[in-house]
Amino acid sequence: MDTFKTLVVILMSSVLVNNYVLARFLGICPFLGVSKKLNQAVGMGIAVIFVMLMATAVTWPIQIFVLNKLGLEYTQTIVFILVIAALVQFTEIVLKKFIPSLHKSLGVYLPLITTNCAVLGVTINNMIDGYNFTQSMVSSLGCGLGFLLAMVLFSGVRSVIDERLVPGPFKGLPVTLIAASFVSLAFFGFAGIVDNLFA
Amino acid sequence: MNKESNMSVLLKGLLKENPVFVLILGTCPTLATTTTVIGALGMGLAATAVLICSNAVVSMCRKFIPDTVRIPCYIVIIAGFVTIVEMFMHAFLPEMYELLGVYLALITVNCIILGRAEMYAGKQPVGKSILDGIGMGLGFTIALLAMATIREVFGAGTFAGIPVPFIETHTIDILIKAPGGLMVYGMLIAAVNFITKGKAIKKKDFSCAGCPSAGNCHGGCASAEKEAE
């Protein structure tokens, strides 16, 4: 039961409290770039969840069974980014060949994710936090879900701002960032949720 | 593009093409590491070191890296230098290493570095690429320092850890939290827009140039537009 509790806490904290986009500022670029339309935001979000889970499933064993065993921990950054890049390419090729319908909807977003700092960030953070395999997978799922949630919420906000008149210098990015800051403020409300989850 | 003088290559990164406020690259570290002036300085200089080295090597190798696999090559070069910087910092500045934490490793996917490799160093001679790296790196550092100064002075009442009289007792706590970062960044971009009268901002739509994958989607809008001009 305790294991289950830990997993729920990890999931909730990565989705709501330590939301990767709004609290830790990872993956801001796609968050600002692809949140203009709801369907794009959802597509990107799902693709990110998918890649995060795959990346964690591959990098965790590599770190524990290869790098740590051989004393090559310092090559972590290089190895992880290469693994992620190769994985994304591989996924794209496999999807194109075997599940063309899924490739059609996710395909455009996949290459965009290779250098998304959220993916590299989550794999490295899992190692820093010393999670075991299940915990790492849950934490990645949580981060992905948190990213999706932030994207979907923000695409709604964006659709409203884009129709409004704003003062010249604030047009475009500045007003978007300020709106994002309010969305981020809203997430502060979740701060206590993890501590009181099983109280 | 070859006609520009060395001086202008160096200086354009500071204001005219400031990577943070005009090109809108490297947003993640900009927001995450600017809660303290010291952190911002460390991040800026670490990224500058990586940028100069990677620009130099990418430019040296530009003749024999095949076009189709250039992005993975650039990533490996960058990740290598990030690891070197990381190890140096771990050895000589352990406190800074702790402070920056995961964001140090994430310099690898900092869009400024990949963006400059793709937009500039991959096409220009070594000397100019190094100058571009210095200029862009300093522009990044200055932008981070500006953000961090506003956030630390008004949010925590200190400057680089030294208390500022009066403000110290009247802090706006939210500025050093996540929402404050986004807000200060938005305000500063608006201020730069106001000063440049929107001339600088017209060049790019942040949907593409602003993403770390600008290199990945084969050149990105920013470089395409610059080429067209």
mmCIF file of N, CA and C in Angstrom, chain A residues 43-102:
data_model
loop_
_atom_site.group_PDB
_atom_site.id
_atom_site.type_symbol
_atom_site.label_atom_id
_atom_site.label_comp_id
_atom_site.label_asym_id
_atom_site.label_seq_id
_atom_site.Cartn_x
_atom_site.Cartn_y
_atom_site.Cartn_z
ATOM 1 N N GLY A 43 -2.430 17.400 -29.550
ATOM 2 C CA GLY A 43 -1.516 16.539 -30.304
ATOM 3 C C GLY A 43 -0.108 16.594 -29.737
ATOM 4 N N MET A 44 0.360 17.822 -29.500
ATOM 5 C CA MET A 44 1.705 17.999 -28.960
ATOM 6 C C MET A 44 1.810 17.365 -27.578
ATOM 7 N N GLY A 45 0.787 17.596 -26.753
ATOM 8 C CA GLY A 45 0.797 17.055 -25.397
ATOM 9 C C GLY A 45 0.893 15.538 -25.401
ATOM 10 N N ILE A 46 0.081 14.900 -26.257
ATOM 11 C CA ILE A 46 0.093 13.431 -26.296
ATOM 12 C C ILE A 46 1.438 12.930 -26.808
ATOM 13 N N ALA A 47 1.970 13.610 -27.829
ATOM 14 C CA ALA A 47 3.277 13.201 -28.350
ATOM 15 C C ALA A 47 4.343 13.312 -27.272
ATOM 16 N N VAL A 48 4.267 14.378 -26.450
ATOM 17 C CA VAL A 48 5.258 14.543 -25.383
ATOM 18 C C VAL A 48 5.145 13.422 -24.357
ATOM 19 N N ILE A 49 3.910 13.081 -23.954
ATOM 20 C CA ILE A 49 3.734 11.978 -22.991
ATOM 21 C C ILE A 49 4.373 10.710 -23.529
ATOM 22 N N PHE A 50 4.067 10.433 -24.796
ATOM 23 C CA PHE A 50 4.564 9.240 -25.468
ATOM 24 C C PHE A 50 6.097 9.196 -25.444
ATOM 25 N N VAL A 51 6.721 10.301 -25.874
ATOM 26 C CA VAL A 51 8.184 10.322 -25.941
ATOM 27 C C VAL A 51 8.799 10.268 -24.548
ATOM 28 N N MET A 52 8.189 10.963 -23.578
ATOM 29 C CA MET A 52 8.730 10.947 -22.217
ATOM 30 C C MET A 52 8.732 9.527 -21.670
ATOM 31 N N LEU A 53 7.620 8.796 -21.871
ATOM 32 C CA LEU A 53 7.546 7.433 -21.346
ATOM 33 C C LEU A 53 8.593 6.550 -22.015
ATOM 34 N N MET A 54 8.694 6.657 -23.336
ATOM 35 C CA MET A 54 9.675 5.842 -24.063
ATOM 36 C C MET A 54 11.090 6.187 -23.611
ATOM 37 N N ALA A 55 11.361 7.488 -23.507
ATOM 38 C CA ALA A 55 12.714 7.918 -23.150
ATOM 39 C C ALA A 55 13.088 7.404 -21.768
ATOM 40 N N THR A 56 12.145 7.498 -20.825
ATOM 41 C CA THR A 56 12.441 7.014 -19.488
ATOM 42 C C THR A 56 12.653 5.506 -19.491
ATOM 43 N N ALA A 57 11.797 4.784 -20.241
ATOM 44 C CA ALA A 57 11.913 3.331 -20.284
ATOM 45 C C ALA A 57 13.274 2.910 -20.817
ATOM 46 N N VAL A 58 13.870 3.725 -21.687
ATOM 47 C CA VAL A 58 15.167 3.347 -22.247
ATOM 48 C C VAL A 58 16.325 3.905 -21.423
ATOM 49 N N THR A 59 16.233 5.179 -20.992
ATOM 50 C CA THR A 59 17.386 5.777 -20.323
ATOM 51 C C THR A 59 17.598 5.220 -18.920
ATOM 52 N N TRP A 60 16.524 4.844 -18.230
ATOM 53 C CA TRP A 60 16.696 4.327 -16.860
ATOM 54 C C TRP A 60 17.588 3.087 -16.840
ATOM 55 N N PRO A 61 17.255 2.042 -17.648
ATOM 56 C CA PRO A 61 18.166 0.878 -17.654
ATOM 57 C C PRO A 61 19.572 1.238 -18.111
ATOM 58 N N ILE A 62 19.697 2.137 -19.088
ATOM 59 C CA ILE A 62 21.039 2.497 -19.562
ATOM 60 C C ILE A 62 21.857 3.085 -18.426
ATOM 61 N N GLN A 63 21.240 4.023 -17.682
ATOM 62 C CA GLN A 63 21.970 4.663 -16.587
ATOM 63 C C GLN A 63 22.359 3.634 -15.523
ATOM 64 N N ILE A 64 21.385 2.813 -15.107
ATOM 65 C CA ILE A 64 21.641 1.909 -13.976
ATOM 66 C C ILE A 64 22.541 0.745 -14.361
ATOM 67 N N PHE A 65 22.257 0.137 -15.532
ATOM 68 C CA PHE A 65 22.967 -1.092 -15.852
ATOM 69 C C PHE A 65 24.223 -0.879 -16.688
ATOM 70 N N VAL A 66 24.322 0.265 -17.369
ATOM 71 C CA VAL A 66 25.517 0.471 -18.192
ATOM 72 C C VAL A 66 26.414 1.557 -17.604
ATOM 73 N N LEU A 67 25.883 2.779 -17.512
ATOM 74 C CA LEU A 67 26.747 3.890 -17.110
ATOM 75 C C LEU A 67 27.264 3.727 -15.689
ATOM 76 N N ASN A 68 26.373 3.392 -14.744
ATOM 77 C CA ASN A 68 26.815 3.267 -13.362
ATOM 78 C C ASN A 68 27.781 2.102 -13.184
ATOM 79 N N LYS A 69 27.528 1.010 -13.917
ATOM 80 C CA LYS A 69 28.385 -0.170 -13.786
ATOM 81 C C LYS A 69 29.786 0.115 -14.302
ATOM 82 N N LEU A 70 29.854 0.914 -15.381
ATOM 83 C CA LEU A 70 31.152 1.151 -16.010
ATOM 84 C C LEU A 70 31.821 2.415 -15.493
ATOM 85 N N GLY A 71 31.165 3.108 -14.550
ATOM 86 C CA GLY A 71 31.747 4.347 -14.033
ATOM 87 C C GLY A 71 31.754 5.467 -15.053
ATOM 88 N N LEU A 72 30.753 5.480 -15.912
ATOM 89 C CA LEU A 72 30.711 6.511 -16.963
ATOM 90 C C LEU A 72 29.601 7.527 -16.711
ATOM 91 N N GLU A 73 29.286 7.779 -15.422
ATOM 92 C CA GLU A 73 28.149 8.660 -15.117
ATOM 93 C C GLU A 73 28.267 10.021 -15.780
ATOM 94 N N TYR A 74 29.521 10.466 -15.952
ATOM 95 C CA TYR A 74 29.674 11.819 -16.481
ATOM 96 C C TYR A 74 29.254 11.941 -17.942
ATOM 97 N N THR A 75 29.064 10.824 -18.634
ATOM 98 C CA THR A 75 28.621 10.928 -20.021
ATOM 99 C C THR A 75 27.096 10.969 -20.126
ATOM 100 N N GLN A 76 26.441 11.101 -18.968
ATOM 101 C CA GLN A 76 24.979 11.058 -18.921
ATOM 102 C C GLN A 76 24.323 11.974 -19.952
ATOM 103 N N THR A 77 24.755 13.254 -19.963
ATOM 104 C CA THR A 77 24.097 14.207 -20.846
ATOM 105 C C THR A 77 24.194 13.774 -22.305
ATOM 106 N N ILE A 78 25.409 13.419 -22.729
ATOM 107 C CA ILE A 78 25.609 13.039 -24.132
ATOM 108 C C ILE A 78 24.787 11.807 -24.475
ATOM 109 N N VAL A 79 24.875 10.791 -23.614
ATOM 110 C CA VAL A 79 24.189 9.539 -23.900
ATOM 111 C C VAL A 79 22.683 9.758 -23.952
ATOM 112 N N PHE A 80 22.141 10.492 -22.974
ATOM 113 C CA PHE A 80 20.697 10.681 -22.918
ATOM 114 C C PHE A 80 20.180 11.426 -24.143
ATOM 115 N N ILE A 81 20.884 12.495 -24.520
ATOM 116 C CA ILE A 81 20.359 13.278 -25.644
ATOM 117 C C ILE A 81 20.426 12.476 -26.934
ATOM 118 N N LEU A 82 21.473 11.672 -27.078
ATOM 119 C CA LEU A 82 21.575 10.826 -28.271
ATOM 120 C C LEU A 82 20.487 9.766 -28.286
ATOM 121 N N VAL A 83 20.272 9.156 -27.106
ATOM 122 C CA VAL A 83 19.241 8.129 -27.026
ATOM 123 C C VAL A 83 17.880 8.733 -27.369
ATOM 124 N N ILE A 84 17.616 9.912 -26.829
ATOM 125 C CA ILE A 84 16.315 10.530 -27.090
ATOM 126 C C ILE A 84 16.174 10.851 -28.579
ATOM 127 N N ALA A 85 17.229 11.417 -29.167
ATOM 128 C CA ALA A 85 17.155 11.772 -30.586
ATOM 129 C C ALA A 85 16.939 10.533 -31.446
ATOM 130 N N ALA A 86 17.694 9.472 -31.143
ATOM 131 C CA ALA A 86 17.552 8.250 -31.927
ATOM 132 C C ALA A 86 16.177 7.645 -31.750
ATOM 133 N N LEU A 87 15.705 7.679 -30.503
ATOM 134 C CA LEU A 87 14.404 7.094 -30.181
ATOM 135 C C LEU A 87 13.284 7.789 -30.936
ATOM 136 N N VAL A 88 13.368 9.128 -30.972
ATOM 137 C CA VAL A 88 12.318 9.880 -31.649
ATOM 138 C C VAL A 88 12.303 9.549 -33.132
ATOM 139 N N GLN A 89 13.488 9.496 -33.732
ATOM 140 C CA GLN A 89 13.579 9.142 -35.155
ATOM 141 C C GLN A 89 12.995 7.753 -35.395
ATOM 142 N N PHE A 90 13.393 6.825 -34.531
ATOM 143 C CA PHE A 90 12.963 5.437 -34.652
ATOM 144 C C PHE A 90 11.437 5.340 -34.542
ATOM 145 N N THR A 91 10.890 6.021 -33.516
ATOM 146 C CA THR A 91 9.445 5.999 -33.326
ATOM 147 C C THR A 91 8.740 6.511 -34.563
ATOM 148 N N GLU A 92 9.296 7.588 -35.119
ATOM 149 C CA GLU A 92 8.645 8.171 -36.276
ATOM 150 C C GLU A 92 8.614 7.179 -37.440
ATOM 151 N N ILE A 93 9.747 6.502 -37.657
ATOM 152 C CA ILE A 93 9.821 5.546 -38.768
ATOM 153 C C ILE A 93 8.858 4.390 -38.542
ATOM 154 N N VAL A 94 8.845 3.868 -37.295
ATOM 155 C CA VAL A 94 7.970 2.726 -36.989
ATOM 156 C C VAL A 94 6.505 3.115 -37.163
ATOM 157 N N LEU A 95 6.147 4.276 -36.630
ATOM 158 C CA LEU A 95 4.750 4.705 -36.730
ATOM 159 C C LEU A 95 4.348 4.870 -38.191
ATOM 160 N N LYS A 96 5.232 5.441 -38.969
ATOM 161 C CA LYS A 96 4.933 5.696 -40.376
ATOM 162 C C LYS A 96 4.652 4.394 -41.102
ATOM 163 N N LYS A 97 5.450 3.375 -40.748
ATOM 164 C CA LYS A 97 5.330 2.096 -41.445
ATOM 165 C C LYS A 97 4.112 1.304 -40.979
ATOM 166 N N PHE A 98 3.907 1.252 -39.644
ATOM 167 C CA PHE A 98 2.917 0.305 -39.137
ATOM 168 C C PHE A 98 1.596 0.932 -38.714
ATOM 169 N N ILE A 99 1.634 2.141 -38.183
ATOM 170 C CA ILE A 99 0.372 2.761 -37.749
ATOM 171 C C ILE A 99 0.248 4.134 -38.424
ATOM 172 N N PRO A 100 0.005 4.151 -39.718
ATOM 173 C CA PRO A 100 0.029 5.435 -40.429
ATOM 174 C C PRO A 100 -0.981 6.446 -39.892
ATOM 175 N N SER A 101 -2.114 5.964 -39.352
ATOM 176 C CA SER A 101 -3.117 6.919 -38.875
ATOM 177 C C SER A 101 -2.591 7.694 -37.672
ATOM 178 N N LEU A 102 -1.883 6.987 -36.783
ATOM 179 C CA LEU A 102 -1.315 7.654 -35.614
ATOM 180 C C LEU A 102 -0.175 8.579 -36.048
#
